[in-house]
C-alpha cells in the first residue's frame, strides 16, 4: 500500500510541478500541493501527515482521494488554459499598449533631456548676463564718480571768459570784489599739489598769473586814488575812510596776499597822507590858539 501511495505521490508531484510551472495554480493550491510533495521520499512521513491521518481516520480510500485530486487539478488546468486562451487577445493588446507607452515615454525622456540641456544653457547665459550687469554697474558708478570729480576739477580750474573780461575791463567797485574773490579761489586751487601736476593746470596757470597781476595793479591804482582823495581840502576824512577804504578791505587783503610790495606802497602812501593831514590840522589848531592869545 505504501508503494502504491509513493507512486501515486510521484505522479501527483509531476502534475503539480507542471501546473505550477504554467501558472495554473493559485498560491494557496501551490502551497498545499508542495506540502504533499515534501513526503514523496518517505512513505512513513507521508502517513504521518495530518491531512492523510484525518482521511485514514474517516476511512477514506487514498486511491480514490488521489484520483479526485488529480481530476480537480486537471479541471483547474483546463479552466486555466481556457481562461488564458480567452484573455490572450487582451493580453496581446495590453502588451502592444505597453510597448507604445514605452515608446512615448522614451520620446518624452528625450524631450525632457533636451529641455534639461536648454535650461542648462539658459542658466549659463543668465549667469553671464548677471555678471555683465554687475560689471556694467561697477563701470557706471566709476564713470559717474570720475565725471563728478572731473566736473568739479574743470569748474574750479577753468577761467570763464566773463571773469577775464570783468577782471581786465570792469571798474573797481563792490562788484569787482566778487570777481577778485573768484579769481583768488582759482589761484589757490591751482597751487595745490594734486592740481599743479596736471597738464590742465600747466595750461591755465600762465593765464591765472596774468589775471592776478592785472587785478593787483588795478586794486593798487584804485586804493592810491582813494588815498589821494583824502588830500583834498574840505574833505570829511572819516566819511571817506568809511565809504572809500573800509568797505574795500577785501581788495586790500587780496593785494596783501598776492603782492606784498604794492601793499607796502599803498600803506606808505596812506600813512604819509594821513600824517600830512594830521600835521596840517595841528598847525591850524596851534595857529588858532596863537591868535586867541594875541587878542
Coordinates of C-alpha atoms in Angstrom, one line a residue:
X1 CA 0.0 0.0 0.0
X2 CA 2.9 2.3 0.8
X3 CA 4.5 1.6 -2.6
X4 CA 1.3 2.5 -4.4
X5 CA 1.0 5.6 -2.4
X6 CA 4.5 6.6 -3.2
X7 CA 3.9 6.0 -6.9
X8 CA 0.7 8.0 -6.8
X9 CA 2.5 10.8 -4.9
X10 CA 5.2 10.9 -7.6
X11 CA 2.6 11.2 -10.3
X12 CA 0.8 13.9 -8.5
X13 CA 4.1 15.7 -7.9
X14 CA 4.9 15.8 -11.6
X15 CA 1.4 17.2 -12.3
X16 CA 1.7 19.8 -9.6
X17 CA 5.1 20.9 -10.9
X18 CA 3.7 21.2 -14.4
X19 CA 0.7 23.2 -13.2
X20 CA 2.9 25.4 -11.1
X21 CA 5.3 26.0 -14.0
X22 CA 2.4 27.0 -16.3
X23 CA 1.0 29.3 -13.6
X24 CA -2.3 27.4 -13.4
X25 CA -2.4 27.0 -9.6
X26 CA -3.2 29.7 -7.1
X27 CA -0.7 30.5 -4.3
X28 CA -2.8 28.5 -1.8
X29 CA -3.2 25.5 -4.1
X30 CA 0.5 25.5 -4.9
X31 CA 1.4 25.6 -1.2
X32 CA -0.9 22.7 -0.4
X33 CA 0.5 20.7 -3.3
X34 CA 4.0 21.4 -2.2
X35 CA 3.2 20.0 1.3
X36 CA 2.2 16.8 -0.3
X37 CA 5.4 16.7 -2.5
X38 CA 7.5 17.1 0.6
X39 CA 6.6 13.5 1.6
X40 CA 7.4 11.7 -1.7
X41 CA 10.7 10.2 -0.5
X42 CA 9.5 8.6 2.7
X43 CA 6.0 6.9 2.8
X44 CA 6.1 6.8 6.6
X45 CA 6.4 10.6 6.7
X46 CA 3.5 10.7 4.2
X47 CA 1.4 8.7 6.6
X48 CA 2.2 11.0 9.5
X49 CA 0.8 14.0 7.7
X50 CA -2.3 15.4 9.5
X51 CA -4.4 15.5 6.3
X52 CA -3.6 11.9 5.5
X53 CA -4.2 10.8 9.0
X54 CA -7.5 12.6 9.1
X55 CA -8.5 10.9 5.8
X56 CA -7.5 7.5 7.1
X57 CA -9.4 8.0 10.4
X58 CA -12.5 8.7 8.4
X59 CA -12.0 5.6 6.3
X60 CA -11.4 7.4 3.1
X61 CA -9.7 5.5 0.3
X62 CA -6.5 7.2 -0.5
X63 CA -6.6 6.0 -4.1
X64 CA -10.0 7.5 -4.6
X65 CA -8.8 10.7 -2.8
X66 CA -5.8 10.9 -5.1
X67 CA -7.9 10.4 -8.2
X68 CA -10.3 13.1 -7.0
X69 CA -7.3 15.4 -6.5
X70 CA -5.9 14.6 -9.9
X71 CA -9.3 15.2 -11.5
X72 CA -9.6 18.5 -9.8
X73 CA -6.1 19.5 -10.9
X74 CA -6.9 18.6 -14.5
X75 CA -10.1 20.5 -14.3
X76 CA -8.3 23.6 -12.9
X77 CA -5.7 23.2 -15.6
X78 CA -8.3 23.1 -18.4
X79 CA -10.1 26.1 -17.0
X80 CA -6.8 28.0 -16.6
X81 CA -5.9 27.2 -20.2
X82 CA -9.3 28.2 -21.5
X83 CA -9.1 31.5 -19.5
X84 CA -5.6 32.1 -20.9
X85 CA -6.9 31.5 -24.4
X86 CA -9.8 33.8 -23.9
X87 CA -7.6 36.6 -22.5
X88 CA -4.8 36.1 -25.0
X89 CA -6.1 38.8 -27.3
X90 CA -6.5 41.2 -24.4
X91 CA -3.0 40.3 -23.2
X92 CA -1.6 40.8 -26.7
X93 CA -3.4 44.2 -26.8
X94 CA -2.1 45.1 -23.4
X95 CA 1.4 44.1 -24.5
X96 CA 1.1 46.3 -27.5
X97 CA -0.1 49.2 -25.4
X98 CA 2.7 48.7 -23.0
X99 CA 5.2 48.9 -25.9
X100 CA 3.5 52.1 -27.2
X101 CA 3.7 53.6 -23.7
X102 CA 7.3 52.7 -23.6
X103 CA 7.9 54.4 -26.9
X104 CA 6.0 57.5 -25.8
X105 CA 7.9 57.6 -22.5
X106 CA 11.2 57.2 -24.4
X107 CA 10.2 60.2 -26.6
X108 CA 9.2 62.2 -23.5
X109 CA 12.5 61.3 -21.9
X110 CA 14.5 62.5 -24.9
X111 CA 12.4 65.7 -25.0
X112 CA 13.0 66.3 -21.2
X113 CA 16.7 65.7 -21.7
X114 CA 16.7 68.3 -24.5
X115 CA 14.8 70.7 -22.2
X116 CA 17.3 70.0 -19.4
X117 CA 20.2 70.9 -21.8
X118 CA 18.4 74.0 -22.9
X119 CA 17.7 75.0 -19.3
X120 CA 21.4 74.5 -18.5
X121 CA 22.4 76.7 -21.5
X122 CA 19.8 79.4 -20.5
X123 CA 21.1 79.2 -16.9
X124 CA 24.6 79.8 -18.1
X125 CA 23.5 82.7 -20.3
X126 CA 21.6 84.2 -17.4
X127 CA 24.7 83.9 -15.1
X128 CA 26.8 85.5 -17.9
X129 CA 24.2 88.4 -18.2
X130 CA 24.2 88.9 -14.4
X131 CA 28.0 89.1 -14.4
X132 CA 27.9 91.5 -17.3
X133 CA 25.2 93.6 -15.5
X134 CA 27.3 93.7 -12.3
X135 CA 30.4 94.7 -14.3
X136 CA 28.4 97.4 -16.1
X137 CA 27.0 98.8 -12.8
X138 CA 30.5 99.0 -11.4
X139 CA 31.8 100.7 -14.5
X140 CA 28.8 103.1 -14.4
X141 CA 29.5 104.0 -10.8
X142 CA 33.1 104.5 -11.6
X143 CA 32.3 106.7 -14.5
X144 CA 29.8 108.8 -12.5
X145 CA 32.4 109.3 -9.8
X146 CA 35.0 110.2 -12.3
X147 CA 32.6 112.5 -14.1
X148 CA 31.7 114.2 -10.8
X149 CA 35.4 114.7 -9.9
X150 CA 36.3 115.8 -13.4
X151 CA 33.3 118.3 -13.5
X152 CA 34.4 119.7 -10.1
X153 CA 38.0 119.9 -11.3
X154 CA 37.0 121.7 -14.6
X155 CA 34.7 124.1 -12.8
X156 CA 37.5 125.1 -10.4
X157 CA 40.4 125.3 -12.8
X158 CA 38.7 126.8 -15.9
X159 CA 38.6 130.6 -16.2
X160 CA 35.3 131.7 -17.8
X161 CA 35.6 134.5 -20.5
X162 CA 33.3 136.7 -18.4
X163 CA 35.7 136.6 -15.5
X164 CA 38.6 137.6 -17.7
X165 CA 36.6 140.5 -19.2
X166 CA 35.5 141.7 -15.7
X167 CA 39.0 141.5 -14.2
X168 CA 40.6 143.3 -17.1
X169 CA 38.0 145.9 -18.1
X170 CA 35.4 146.4 -15.3
X171 CA 35.8 149.3 -12.9
X172 CA 36.9 148.6 -9.4
X173 CA 33.9 148.7 -7.2
X174 CA 31.9 146.4 -4.9
X175 CA 31.1 144.0 -7.7
X176 CA 34.8 143.9 -8.6
X177 CA 35.4 142.4 -5.2
X178 CA 33.3 139.3 -6.2
X179 CA 35.4 138.9 -9.3
X180 CA 38.6 139.1 -7.3
X181 CA 37.4 136.5 -4.7
X182 CA 36.5 134.1 -7.5
X183 CA 39.9 134.6 -9.1
X184 CA 41.6 134.0 -5.7
X185 CA 39.8 130.6 -5.4
X186 CA 41.1 129.5 -8.8
X187 CA 44.6 130.6 -8.0
X188 CA 44.5 128.8 -4.6
X189 CA 43.2 125.6 -6.3
X190 CA 45.9 125.8 -9.0
X191 CA 48.6 125.9 -6.3
X192 CA 47.5 122.6 -4.7
X193 CA 50.0 119.7 -5.2
X194 CA 47.3 117.5 -6.7
X195 CA 46.3 120.1 -9.2
X196 CA 49.8 121.5 -10.0
X197 CA 50.9 118.2 -11.6
X198 CA 48.1 118.1 -14.2
X199 CA 48.6 119.3 -17.7
X200 CA 45.4 121.4 -17.4
X201 CA 46.9 123.4 -14.6
X202 CA 50.1 123.9 -16.7
X203 CA 48.0 125.3 -19.5
X204 CA 45.9 127.6 -17.3
X205 CA 48.5 128.8 -14.8
X206 CA 50.0 131.5 -17.1
X207 CA 46.6 133.0 -17.7
X208 CA 45.8 133.0 -14.0
X209 CA 49.1 134.7 -13.3
X210 CA 48.3 137.4 -15.9
X211 CA 44.9 138.0 -14.3
X212 CA 46.4 138.1 -10.8
X213 CA 48.9 140.8 -11.9
X214 CA 46.2 142.7 -13.7
X215 CA 43.9 142.7 -10.8
X216 CA 46.6 143.6 -8.3
X217 CA 47.6 146.6 -10.4
X218 CA 44.0 147.8 -10.7
X219 CA 43.4 147.5 -7.0
X220 CA 46.7 149.4 -6.3
X221 CA 45.7 152.2 -8.6
X222 CA 42.2 152.3 -7.1
X223 CA 43.4 152.4 -3.5
X224 CA 46.0 155.0 -4.3
X225 CA 43.3 157.2 -5.9
X226 CA 41.2 156.9 -2.8
X227 CA 44.1 157.8 -0.6
X228 CA 44.9 160.8 -2.8
X229 CA 41.3 162.0 -2.5
X230 CA 41.9 162.4 1.3
X231 CA 44.3 165.3 0.5
X232 CA 41.6 167.5 -0.9
X233 CA 40.5 170.4 1.2
X234 CA 37.3 170.5 3.0
X235 CA 37.1 166.7 2.8
X236 CA 35.3 164.7 5.6
X237 CA 38.1 162.2 6.2
X238 CA 36.0 160.0 8.5
X239 CA 33.2 159.6 6.0
X240 CA 35.7 159.0 3.2
X241 CA 37.5 156.3 5.2
X242 CA 34.3 154.5 5.9
X243 CA 32.9 154.7 2.3
X244 CA 36.1 154.5 0.2
X245 CA 38.5 152.4 2.2
X246 CA 36.9 150.2 4.9
X247 CA 34.3 148.7 2.6
X248 CA 37.1 147.7 0.2
X249 CA 39.2 145.9 2.8
X250 CA 38.7 142.7 0.8
X251 CA 40.6 144.2 -2.1
X252 CA 43.4 145.2 0.2
X253 CA 43.7 141.7 1.7
X254 CA 43.8 140.2 -1.8
X255 CA 46.6 142.6 -2.8
X256 CA 48.4 141.9 0.5
X257 CA 48.3 138.1 -0.2
X258 CA 49.5 138.3 -3.8
X259 CA 51.7 141.5 -3.9
X260 CA 53.3 142.5 -0.6
X261 CA 55.4 145.2 -2.4
X262 CA 52.3 147.0 -3.7
X263 CA 50.6 146.6 -0.4
X264 CA 53.5 148.3 1.3
X265 CA 53.4 151.1 -1.3
X266 CA 49.7 151.7 -0.6
X267 CA 50.3 151.6 3.1
X268 CA 53.1 154.1 2.8
X269 CA 51.0 156.5 0.8
X270 CA 48.1 156.3 3.2
X271 CA 50.5 156.8 6.2
X272 CA 52.2 159.8 4.6
X273 CA 48.9 161.3 3.5
X274 CA 47.3 160.9 6.9
X275 CA 50.4 162.3 8.6
X276 CA 50.3 165.4 6.4
X277 CA 46.6 165.8 7.1
X278 CA 47.0 165.5 10.9
X279 CA 50.0 167.8 10.7
X280 CA 48.0 170.4 8.8
X281 CA 45.2 170.2 11.3
X282 CA 47.6 170.5 14.3
X283 CA 49.3 173.6 12.7
X284 CA 45.9 175.1 12.1
X285 CA 44.9 174.4 15.6
X286 CA 48.1 175.9 17.0
X287 CA 47.7 179.0 14.8
X288 CA 44.2 179.5 16.1
X289 CA 45.4 179.3 19.7
X290 CA 48.1 181.8 19.0
X291 CA 45.6 184.2 17.5
X292 CA 43.4 183.9 20.6
X293 CA 46.3 184.5 22.8
X294 CA 47.3 187.7 21.0
X295 CA 43.9 189.1 21.2

